[in-house]
mmCIF file of C-alpha atoms and ligand atoms in Angstrom:
data_model
loop_
_atom_site.group_PDB
_atom_site.id
_atom_site.type_symbol
_atom_site.label_atom_id
_atom_site.label_comp_id
_atom_site.label_asym_id
_atom_site.label_seq_id
_atom_site.Cartn_x
_atom_site.Cartn_y
_atom_site.Cartn_z
ATOM 1 C CA MET A 20 -17.600 1.777 19.556
ATOM 2 C CA PRO A 21 -16.333 3.243 16.583
ATOM 3 C CA ARG A 22 -18.865 3.080 13.736
ATOM 4 C CA VAL A 23 -17.816 1.145 10.560
ATOM 5 C CA SER A 24 -19.686 1.635 7.195
ATOM 6 C CA PHE A 25 -19.977 -1.497 4.978
ATOM 7 C CA ALA A 26 -20.400 -1.574 1.152
ATOM 8 C CA SER A 27 -21.328 -4.576 -0.643
ATOM 9 C CA PRO A 28 -21.130 -3.219 -4.392
ATOM 10 C CA THR A 29 -22.066 -5.700 -7.524
ATOM 11 C CA THR A 30 -20.454 -3.685 -10.002
ATOM 12 C CA ILE A 31 -16.533 -2.625 -10.254
ATOM 13 C CA ASP A 32 -17.349 0.781 -10.658
ATOM 14 C CA GLU A 33 -19.510 0.905 -7.866
ATOM 15 C CA ALA A 34 -17.002 -0.640 -5.459
ATOM 16 C CA ALA A 35 -14.045 1.755 -7.195
ATOM 17 C CA ALA A 36 -16.653 4.967 -6.454
ATOM 18 C CA ALA A 37 -17.608 4.006 -2.883
ATOM 19 C CA LEU A 38 -13.367 3.355 -2.267
ATOM 20 C CA ALA A 39 -12.634 6.637 -3.714
ATOM 21 C CA GLY A 40 -15.431 8.697 -2.163
ATOM 22 C CA ALA A 41 -14.414 7.462 1.515
ATOM 23 C CA SER A 42 -13.774 10.236 3.794
ATOM 24 C CA GLY A 43 -11.585 8.418 6.025
ATOM 25 C CA LEU A 44 -9.784 5.342 5.884
ATOM 26 C CA ALA A 45 -11.378 2.602 3.305
ATOM 27 C CA LYS A 46 -10.324 -0.822 3.082
ATOM 28 C CA VAL A 47 -11.309 -3.847 0.405
ATOM 29 C CA LEU A 48 -12.605 -6.987 1.730
ATOM 30 C CA SER A 49 -11.725 -10.363 -0.202
ATOM 31 C CA GLY A 50 -11.401 -13.141 2.452
ATOM 32 C CA GLY A 51 -11.015 -11.149 5.621
ATOM 33 C CA THR A 52 -8.244 -13.768 6.922
ATOM 34 C CA ASP A 53 -6.067 -10.972 7.205
ATOM 35 C CA LEU A 54 -8.267 -7.682 7.636
ATOM 36 C CA LEU A 55 -10.374 -8.980 10.325
ATOM 37 C CA VAL A 56 -7.666 -9.888 12.717
ATOM 38 C CA GLN A 57 -6.289 -6.766 11.874
ATOM 39 C CA LEU A 58 -9.745 -5.108 13.041
ATOM 40 C CA ARG A 59 -10.114 -7.139 15.855
ATOM 41 C CA SER A 60 -6.794 -6.191 17.247
ATOM 42 C CA GLY A 61 -7.292 -2.749 16.522
ATOM 43 C CA ARG A 62 -4.191 -2.377 14.005
ATOM 44 C CA ILE A 63 -6.646 -1.004 11.773
ATOM 45 C CA LYS A 64 -9.431 1.221 12.360
ATOM 46 C CA PRO A 65 -11.191 1.791 8.907
ATOM 47 C CA ASP A 66 -14.147 4.125 8.175
ATOM 48 C CA LEU A 67 -15.653 1.977 5.550
ATOM 49 C CA ILE A 68 -15.325 -1.689 4.098
ATOM 50 C CA VAL A 69 -16.140 -2.425 0.922
ATOM 51 C CA ASP A 70 -16.690 -6.166 0.061
ATOM 52 C CA MET A 71 -15.713 -7.391 -3.281
ATOM 53 C CA LYS A 72 -17.199 -10.887 -3.152
ATOM 54 C CA ARG A 73 -20.435 -10.066 -4.793
ATOM 55 C CA ILE A 74 -18.746 -8.459 -7.933
ATOM 56 C CA PRO A 75 -19.306 -10.578 -11.015
ATOM 57 C CA GLY A 76 -15.521 -12.110 -11.936
ATOM 58 C CA MET A 77 -13.868 -11.416 -8.773
ATOM 59 C CA ILE A 78 -14.261 -15.012 -7.729
ATOM 60 C CA GLY A 79 -13.185 -17.779 -10.529
ATOM 61 C CA ILE A 80 -10.611 -18.970 -12.667
ATOM 62 C CA ARG A 81 -11.160 -18.966 -16.798
ATOM 63 C CA GLU A 82 -8.833 -19.853 -19.368
ATOM 64 C CA GLU A 83 -8.489 -17.067 -22.001
ATOM 65 C CA GLY A 84 -6.238 -16.124 -24.925
ATOM 66 C CA GLY A 85 -3.188 -18.089 -23.436
ATOM 67 C CA LYS A 86 -3.667 -17.454 -20.129
ATOM 68 C CA PHE A 87 -5.310 -17.708 -17.037
ATOM 69 C CA VAL A 88 -7.318 -15.067 -15.455
ATOM 70 C CA ILE A 89 -7.999 -15.696 -11.651
ATOM 71 C CA GLY A 90 -10.441 -13.274 -10.257
ATOM 72 C CA ALA A 91 -8.922 -11.092 -7.082
ATOM 73 C CA ALA A 92 -10.944 -12.960 -4.292
ATOM 74 C CA THR A 93 -10.967 -16.368 -5.683
ATOM 75 C CA PRO A 94 -10.249 -18.456 -2.536
ATOM 76 C CA GLY A 95 -7.311 -20.703 -2.314
ATOM 77 C CA VAL A 96 -9.041 -23.866 -2.366
ATOM 78 C CA MET A 97 -10.640 -22.984 -5.722
ATOM 79 C CA LEU A 98 -7.183 -22.629 -7.072
ATOM 80 C CA SER A 99 -5.829 -26.095 -5.683
ATOM 81 C CA ASP A 100 -9.061 -27.603 -7.320
ATOM 82 C CA HIS A 101 -8.407 -26.483 -10.706
ATOM 83 C CA LYS A 102 -6.647 -28.972 -12.780
ATOM 84 C CA ALA A 103 -5.280 -27.283 -15.283
ATOM 85 C CA LEU A 104 -3.981 -24.283 -13.339
ATOM 86 C CA GLU A 105 -2.715 -27.097 -10.834
ATOM 87 C CA HIS A 106 -0.746 -28.617 -14.049
ATOM 88 C CA ALA A 107 0.485 -25.483 -15.667
ATOM 89 C CA TYR A 108 1.613 -23.962 -11.926
ATOM 90 C CA PRO A 109 2.124 -26.717 -9.051
ATOM 91 C CA GLY A 110 4.593 -24.037 -7.564
ATOM 92 C CA ILE A 111 1.738 -21.304 -7.230
ATOM 93 C CA VAL A 112 -0.685 -24.227 -5.824
ATOM 94 C CA GLU A 113 1.968 -24.923 -3.385
ATOM 95 C CA GLY A 114 2.138 -21.838 -2.015
ATOM 96 C CA VAL A 115 -1.437 -21.188 -1.796
ATOM 97 C CA ASP A 116 -1.776 -24.763 -0.003
ATOM 98 C CA LEU A 117 0.658 -23.259 2.477
ATOM 99 C CA ILE A 118 -1.832 -20.277 3.414
ATOM 100 C CA GLY A 119 -2.796 -21.145 7.007
ATOM 101 C CA SER A 120 -5.476 -24.469 7.178
ATOM 102 C CA GLN A 121 -8.169 -25.630 5.317
ATOM 103 C CA GLN A 122 -10.740 -23.178 6.730
ATOM 104 C CA ILE A 123 -8.410 -20.362 5.935
ATOM 105 C CA GLN A 124 -7.893 -21.123 2.224
ATOM 106 C CA GLY A 125 -11.398 -21.433 2.092
ATOM 107 C CA ARG A 126 -11.723 -17.753 2.294
ATOM 108 C CA ALA A 127 -8.263 -16.458 1.667
ATOM 109 C CA SER A 128 -7.466 -15.104 -1.804
ATOM 110 C CA LEU A 129 -4.119 -13.946 -3.896
ATOM 111 C CA ALA A 130 -5.203 -10.028 -3.577
ATOM 112 C CA GLY A 131 -5.164 -10.510 0.000
ATOM 113 C CA ASN A 132 -2.335 -12.224 0.195
ATOM 114 C CA LEU A 133 -0.646 -9.784 -2.265
ATOM 115 C CA CYS A 134 -1.938 -6.640 -0.906
ATOM 116 C CA ASN A 135 -1.596 -7.356 2.814
ATOM 117 C CA ALA A 136 2.197 -6.686 1.464
ATOM 118 C CA SER A 137 3.589 -9.145 4.206
ATOM 119 C CA PRO A 138 7.026 -9.755 2.858
ATOM 120 C CA ALA A 139 6.718 -13.348 4.069
ATOM 121 C CA ALA A 140 3.011 -13.996 2.015
ATOM 122 C CA ASP A 141 3.225 -17.779 0.477
ATOM 123 C CA SER A 142 1.399 -17.085 -2.731
ATOM 124 C CA VAL A 143 3.730 -13.996 -3.811
ATOM 125 C CA PRO A 144 7.178 -15.348 -4.818
ATOM 126 C CA ALA A 145 5.544 -18.406 -7.041
ATOM 127 C CA ILE A 146 3.322 -15.646 -8.455
ATOM 128 C CA ILE A 147 6.330 -13.118 -9.297
ATOM 129 C CA ALA A 148 8.135 -16.107 -10.597
ATOM 130 C CA ALA A 149 5.527 -16.828 -13.370
ATOM 131 C CA ARG A 150 5.503 -13.079 -14.140
ATOM 132 C CA ALA A 151 1.837 -12.712 -13.143
ATOM 133 C CA THR A 152 0.118 -9.513 -14.062
ATOM 134 C CA CYS A 153 -2.505 -8.076 -11.870
ATOM 135 C CA VAL A 154 -5.398 -5.822 -13.323
ATOM 136 C CA ILE A 155 -6.272 -2.687 -11.335
ATOM 137 C CA ALA A 156 -9.617 -0.876 -11.384
ATOM 138 C CA GLY A 157 -9.688 2.411 -10.142
ATOM 139 C CA PRO A 158 -12.174 5.607 -10.212
ATOM 140 C CA ASN A 159 -14.001 6.700 -13.199
ATOM 141 C CA GLY A 160 -13.552 3.176 -14.896
ATOM 142 C CA SER A 161 -9.823 3.161 -15.260
ATOM 143 C CA ARG A 162 -8.152 -0.035 -15.653
ATOM 144 C CA ARG A 163 -4.683 -0.437 -15.585
ATOM 145 C CA GLU A 164 -2.465 -4.055 -15.814
ATOM 146 C CA VAL A 165 1.057 -4.070 -13.768
ATOM 147 C CA PRO A 166 3.144 -6.724 -13.205
ATOM 148 C CA ALA A 167 2.886 -8.452 -9.819
ATOM 149 C CA GLU A 168 5.910 -7.283 -8.326
ATOM 150 C CA SER A 169 5.137 -3.605 -8.480
ATOM 151 C CA ILE A 170 2.201 -4.128 -6.081
ATOM 152 C CA CYS A 171 4.116 -4.249 -2.581
ATOM 153 C CA THR A 172 6.455 -1.663 -1.663
ATOM 154 C CA GLY A 173 7.123 -2.248 1.887
ATOM 155 C CA PRO A 174 5.571 -4.443 4.638
ATOM 156 C CA GLY A 175 1.992 -3.442 4.565
ATOM 157 C CA ARG A 176 2.359 -0.933 1.940
ATOM 158 C CA THR A 177 1.048 -1.081 -1.935
ATOM 159 C CA SER A 178 1.675 0.867 -4.545
ATOM 160 C CA LEU A 179 -2.185 1.259 -4.889
ATOM 161 C CA GLN A 180 -3.722 4.861 -5.027
ATOM 162 C CA LYS A 181 -6.724 5.957 -3.395
ATOM 163 C CA GLY A 182 -9.514 4.087 -4.806
ATOM 164 C CA GLU A 183 -7.797 1.554 -6.653
ATOM 165 C CA PHE A 184 -7.945 -2.243 -6.241
ATOM 166 C CA LEU A 185 -6.940 -5.644 -8.075
ATOM 167 C CA ILE A 186 -9.730 -7.155 -10.109
ATOM 168 C CA GLU A 187 -7.692 -10.077 -11.811
ATOM 169 C CA PHE A 188 -4.562 -12.102 -11.775
ATOM 170 C CA HIS A 189 -3.301 -13.023 -15.225
ATOM 171 C CA LEU A 190 -1.212 -15.802 -16.079
ATOM 172 C CA PRO A 191 0.441 -16.651 -19.033
ATOM 173 C CA LYS A 192 0.090 -20.538 -19.804
ATOM 174 C CA PRO A 193 3.516 -22.166 -19.690
ATOM 175 C CA LYS A 194 5.489 -22.770 -22.636
ATOM 176 C CA PRO A 195 6.751 -26.447 -23.298
ATOM 177 C CA ARG A 196 9.524 -27.632 -20.720
ATOM 178 C CA GLN A 197 8.625 -24.651 -18.246
ATOM 179 C CA CYS A 198 7.644 -25.398 -14.824
ATOM 180 C CA ASP A 199 7.961 -24.065 -11.049
ATOM 181 C CA ALA A 200 8.051 -24.862 -7.424
ATOM 182 C CA TYR A 201 7.661 -23.222 -4.343
ATOM 183 C CA LEU A 202 9.284 -24.036 -0.833
ATOM 184 C CA ARG A 203 8.942 -22.160 2.570
ATOM 185 C CA PHE A 204 10.940 -23.068 5.741
ATOM 186 C CA ILE A 205 9.241 -22.688 8.903
ATOM 187 C CA PRO A 206 10.214 -23.827 12.390
ATOM 188 C CA ARG A 207 7.184 -25.704 12.640
ATOM 189 C CA THR A 208 5.509 -28.299 10.771
ATOM 190 C CA GLU A 209 2.437 -26.290 9.902
ATOM 191 C CA MET A 210 0.520 -23.065 10.570
ATOM 192 C CA ASP A 211 3.463 -20.677 11.153
ATOM 193 C CA ILE A 212 4.940 -17.832 8.846
ATOM 194 C CA ALA A 213 7.889 -18.410 6.557
ATOM 195 C CA VAL A 214 11.404 -17.644 7.701
ATOM 196 C CA VAL A 215 12.104 -17.824 4.207
ATOM 197 C CA GLY A 216 10.310 -18.844 1.090
ATOM 198 C CA CYS A 217 11.274 -19.613 -2.499
ATOM 199 C CA GLY A 218 9.557 -19.671 -5.782
ATOM 200 C CA ILE A 219 11.633 -20.617 -8.812
ATOM 201 C CA ASN A 220 10.340 -20.976 -12.472
ATOM 202 C CA VAL A 221 12.104 -22.421 -15.226
ATOM 203 C CA THR A 222 12.356 -23.170 -18.815
ATOM 204 C CA LEU A 223 14.498 -26.059 -20.065
ATOM 205 C CA ASP A 224 15.646 -27.132 -23.768
ATOM 206 C CA GLY A 225 15.583 -30.306 -24.882
ATOM 207 C CA GLY A 226 18.770 -31.564 -23.656
ATOM 208 C CA GLY A 227 17.671 -30.062 -19.637
ATOM 209 C CA THR A 228 19.570 -26.573 -20.427
ATOM 210 C CA CYS A 229 17.742 -23.759 -18.434
ATOM 211 C CA THR A 230 17.021 -21.050 -21.255
ATOM 212 C CA ASP A 231 15.023 -19.115 -18.763
ATOM 213 C CA ALA A 232 14.286 -18.864 -15.328
ATOM 214 C CA ARG A 233 12.904 -16.637 -12.702
ATOM 215 C CA VAL A 234 13.921 -16.893 -8.743
ATOM 216 C CA VAL A 235 12.133 -15.071 -6.131
ATOM 217 C CA LEU A 236 12.764 -15.134 -2.355
ATOM 218 C CA GLY A 237 10.276 -14.167 0.436
ATOM 219 C CA ALA A 238 10.756 -13.210 3.802
ATOM 220 C CA VAL A 239 14.276 -12.296 3.551
ATOM 221 C CA ALA A 240 13.559 -8.426 2.970
ATOM 222 C CA PRO A 241 10.784 -5.778 3.246
ATOM 223 C CA THR A 242 9.360 -6.929 -0.150
ATOM 224 C CA THR A 243 9.591 -10.071 -2.087
ATOM 225 C CA VAL A 244 12.970 -10.272 -3.855
ATOM 226 C CA ILE A 245 13.536 -11.204 -7.771
ATOM 227 C CA VAL A 246 17.202 -12.595 -7.877
ATOM 228 C CA GLU A 247 18.433 -11.630 -11.052
ATOM 229 C CA GLU A 248 21.805 -13.166 -10.300
ATOM 230 C CA ALA A 249 20.233 -16.369 -9.325
ATOM 231 C CA ALA A 250 18.495 -16.681 -12.637
ATOM 232 C CA GLN A 251 21.890 -16.003 -14.201
ATOM 233 C CA ALA A 252 23.032 -18.750 -12.034
ATOM 234 C CA LEU A 253 20.384 -21.033 -13.971
ATOM 235 C CA ILE A 254 20.379 -19.501 -17.635
ATOM 236 C CA GLY A 255 22.346 -21.751 -19.836
ATOM 237 C CA HIS A 256 23.342 -24.404 -17.577
ATOM 238 C CA LYS A 257 22.211 -27.751 -16.679
ATOM 239 C CA LEU A 258 21.295 -28.427 -12.738
ATOM 240 C CA ASP A 259 24.921 -29.842 -11.761
ATOM 241 C CA ALA A 260 27.161 -29.101 -8.599
ATOM 242 C CA ASP A 261 28.553 -25.936 -10.190
ATOM 243 C CA THR A 262 25.185 -24.294 -11.068
ATOM 244 C CA LEU A 263 23.710 -25.142 -7.283
ATOM 245 C CA ALA A 264 26.648 -23.750 -5.608
ATOM 246 C CA ARG A 265 26.219 -20.591 -7.844
ATOM 247 C CA LEU A 266 22.557 -20.335 -7.228
ATOM 248 C CA ASP A 267 23.039 -20.812 -3.597
ATOM 249 C CA ALA A 268 25.766 -17.804 -3.301
ATOM 250 C CA ALA A 269 23.408 -15.473 -5.344
ATOM 251 C CA ALA A 270 20.450 -16.250 -3.262
ATOM 252 C CA GLN A 271 22.451 -15.542 0.081
ATOM 253 C CA LYS A 272 23.979 -12.798 -1.395
ATOM 254 C CA ALA A 273 20.081 -11.076 -1.949
ATOM 255 C CA CYS A 274 18.967 -11.403 1.375
ATOM 256 C CA LYS A 275 18.860 -8.378 3.492
ATOM 257 C CA PRO A 276 16.605 -10.179 6.430
ATOM 258 C CA ILE A 277 15.861 -8.991 10.231
ATOM 259 C CA SER A 278 16.619 -10.947 13.049
ATOM 260 C CA ASP A 279 13.502 -12.243 14.807
ATOM 261 C CA LYS A 280 12.275 -15.202 17.037
ATOM 262 C CA ARG A 281 12.036 -17.342 14.011
ATOM 263 C CA GLY A 282 15.819 -16.724 12.839
ATOM 264 C CA THR A 283 18.501 -14.835 12.731
ATOM 265 C CA ILE A 284 19.993 -12.919 10.061
ATOM 266 C CA GLU A 285 22.545 -15.383 9.497
ATOM 267 C CA TYR A 286 20.519 -18.005 9.623
ATOM 268 C CA ARG A 287 17.607 -16.714 7.583
ATOM 269 C CA THR A 288 20.656 -16.164 4.804
ATOM 270 C CA LYS A 289 22.014 -19.728 5.068
ATOM 271 C CA ILE A 290 18.043 -20.838 4.529
ATOM 272 C CA ALA A 291 17.434 -18.818 1.571
ATOM 273 C CA GLY A 292 20.803 -20.610 -0.272
ATOM 274 C CA VAL A 293 19.048 -24.264 0.811
ATOM 275 C CA LEU A 294 15.760 -23.653 -0.261
ATOM 276 C CA ALA A 295 16.807 -21.728 -3.522
ATOM 277 C CA ARG A 296 18.444 -25.298 -4.125
ATOM 278 C CA ARG A 297 15.846 -27.345 -3.307
ATOM 279 C CA THR A 298 13.206 -25.496 -5.103
ATOM 280 C CA ALA A 299 15.366 -25.666 -8.275
ATOM 281 C CA ALA A 300 16.004 -29.432 -8.327
ATOM 282 C CA ILE A 301 11.702 -29.393 -8.255
ATOM 283 C CA ALA A 302 11.205 -27.275 -11.102
ATOM 284 C CA PHE A 303 13.812 -28.306 -13.231
ATOM 285 C CA GLU A 304 12.709 -32.285 -12.615
ATOM 286 C CA ARG A 305 9.014 -31.017 -13.215
ATOM 287 C CA ALA A 306 10.237 -28.747 -16.438
ATOM 288 C CA ALA A 307 11.991 -31.795 -17.709
ATOM 289 C CA ALA A 308 9.055 -34.330 -17.379
ATOM 290 C CA ARG A 309 7.044 -31.844 -19.651
HETATM 291 C C1 FAD B 13 -4.542 -18.536 11.162
HETATM 292 C C2 FAD B 13 -4.115 -17.816 10.156
HETATM 293 C C3 FAD B 13 -3.139 -18.338 9.399
HETATM 294 C C4 FAD B 13 -2.453 -17.821 8.198
HETATM 295 N N1 FAD B 13 -1.559 -18.629 7.439
HETATM 296 C C5 FAD B 13 -0.604 -17.974 6.823
HETATM 297 C C6 FAD B 13 0.240 -18.423 5.961
HETATM 298 O O1 FAD B 13 0.926 -19.696 6.535
HETATM 299 N N2 FAD B 13 0.824 -17.894 4.565
HETATM 300 C C7 FAD B 13 0.522 -16.612 4.181
HETATM 301 O O2 FAD B 13 1.006 -16.160 3.475
HETATM 302 N N3 FAD B 13 -0.727 -16.270 4.898
HETATM 303 C C8 FAD B 13 -1.181 -16.562 6.061
HETATM 304 N N4 FAD B 13 -2.205 -16.012 6.701
HETATM 305 C C9 FAD B 13 -2.334 -14.990 6.314
HETATM 306 C C10 FAD B 13 -3.982 -14.483 5.052
HETATM 307 O O3 FAD B 13 -5.154 -15.532 5.302
HETATM 308 C C11 FAD B 13 -3.420 -14.470 3.747
HETATM 309 O O4 FAD B 13 -2.441 -13.604 3.666
HETATM 310 C C12 FAD B 13 -4.283 -14.427 2.798
HETATM 311 O O5 FAD B 13 -4.113 -14.596 1.552
HETATM 312 C C13 FAD B 13 -5.239 -12.923 2.904
HETATM 313 O O6 FAD B 13 -6.269 -13.203 1.593
HETATM 314 P P1 FAD B 13 -7.664 -12.635 2.114
HETATM 315 O O7 FAD B 13 -8.544 -12.933 0.851
HETATM 316 O O8 FAD B 13 -8.162 -13.167 3.503
HETATM 317 O O9 FAD B 13 -7.042 -10.980 2.461
HETATM 318 P P2 FAD B 13 -8.313 -9.846 3.117
HETATM 319 O O10 FAD B 13 -8.042 -10.248 4.784
HETATM 320 O O11 FAD B 13 -9.476 -9.357 2.928
HETATM 321 O O12 FAD B 13 -7.184 -8.238 2.642
HETATM 322 C C14 FAD B 13 -5.843 -8.672 3.041
HETATM 323 C C15 FAD B 13 -5.535 -7.139 2.522
HETATM 324 O O13 FAD B 13 -5.459 -6.692 1.426
HETATM 325 C C16 FAD B 13 -6.448 -5.724 0.948
HETATM 326 N N5 FAD B 13 -7.299 -6.490 -0.557
HETATM 327 C C17 FAD B 13 -7.852 -7.942 -0.110
HETATM 328 N N6 FAD B 13 -8.541 -7.832 -1.434
HETATM 329 C C18 FAD B 13 -7.855 -6.639 -2.390
HETATM 330 C C19 FAD B 13 -8.293 -6.526 -3.701
HETATM 331 N N7 FAD B 13 -9.173 -7.099 -4.574
HETATM 332 N N8 FAD B 13 -7.575 -5.335 -4.074
HETATM 333 C C20 FAD B 13 -6.653 -4.472 -3.378
HETATM 334 N N9 FAD B 13 -6.333 -4.707 -2.182
HETATM 335 C C21 FAD B 13 -7.134 -5.870 -1.432
HETATM 336 C C22 FAD B 13 -7.264 -5.888 1.847
HETATM 337 O O14 FAD B 13 -7.776 -4.452 2.107
HETATM 338 C C23 FAD B 13 -6.083 -5.944 3.315
HETATM 339 O O15 FAD B 13 -5.252 -4.859 3.597
HETATM 340 C C24 FAD B 13 -2.935 -16.344 7.780
HETATM 341 C C25 FAD B 13 -3.949 -15.826 8.438
HETATM 342 C C26 FAD B 13 -4.275 -16.779 9.484
HETATM 343 C C27 FAD B 13 -5.760 -15.628 10.301
#
């Protein structure tokens, strides 16, 4: 039976030192809902596991200087229960609420969802659409803040260097008439992996014309995709039939999916356009109501 060392540090610097000093594979543990499954199946064989949950600040949500600061290991249920966050970012909470079951959401974190680096991760499109940033801690007290979209570099791969891990997400408070939405399509009614996921964040003027937008697709490429052309289809326009048609076409054009048991390339591509239309309609309606 292979030996795995386990560390449960109480400071960020202790955690970074443990990760940086590991001789073999070191893995960060937040909720463990991906990591433990991978351990059991033998997909990963770490020499060291470093638990984040005893480090103050890693679990919790605070409002500070015009933004929400979310501890990287905060479980999904805490995000769903946070009234101000849910009001500001219903789309992010929609993504979190789709992760597994209630039991899974009692552990599963944003950092784990992002750093597991699955292109189908449900919280990631809306987090990126919100222009969230991640604060990364590293060895020798280093800290850097990067856009959430810079973390995943491919399926199961991240841009994090040895000894680095996420400590916080920063979400700017939305502007007036700014809101988001997230939809995914799965072949079953629950507990499945997205065939396509779509997160859209829009800002409207008083007349309902879009002044800013981010359209992000999941599960249609090796990483989550920011579809700039789809955002441009919305900006400067109201949500009429022409706008929706341009959005649909831009979303489909951005897809580079694989065919698997959940859907073919053609099916995923078509669904991406349909989901983009539906998600935009919800985001516009929410933003207009603010
Ligand atoms: C039954 C079941 C259903 C699921 N359904 C869904 C679903 O519908 N949608 C979906 O998106 N996911 C789903 N998942 C996957 C999983 O629950 C999510 O990806 C979850 O958000 C992972 O978070 P975690 O805190 O448990 O991560 P962990 O398992 O602790 O970690 C996951 C990965 O991220 C790394 N990591 C964790 N925290 C950090 C950090 N702070 N800094 C750097 N790296 C870190 C770990 O080293 C590991 O590689 C499901 C899982 C199960 C078991």
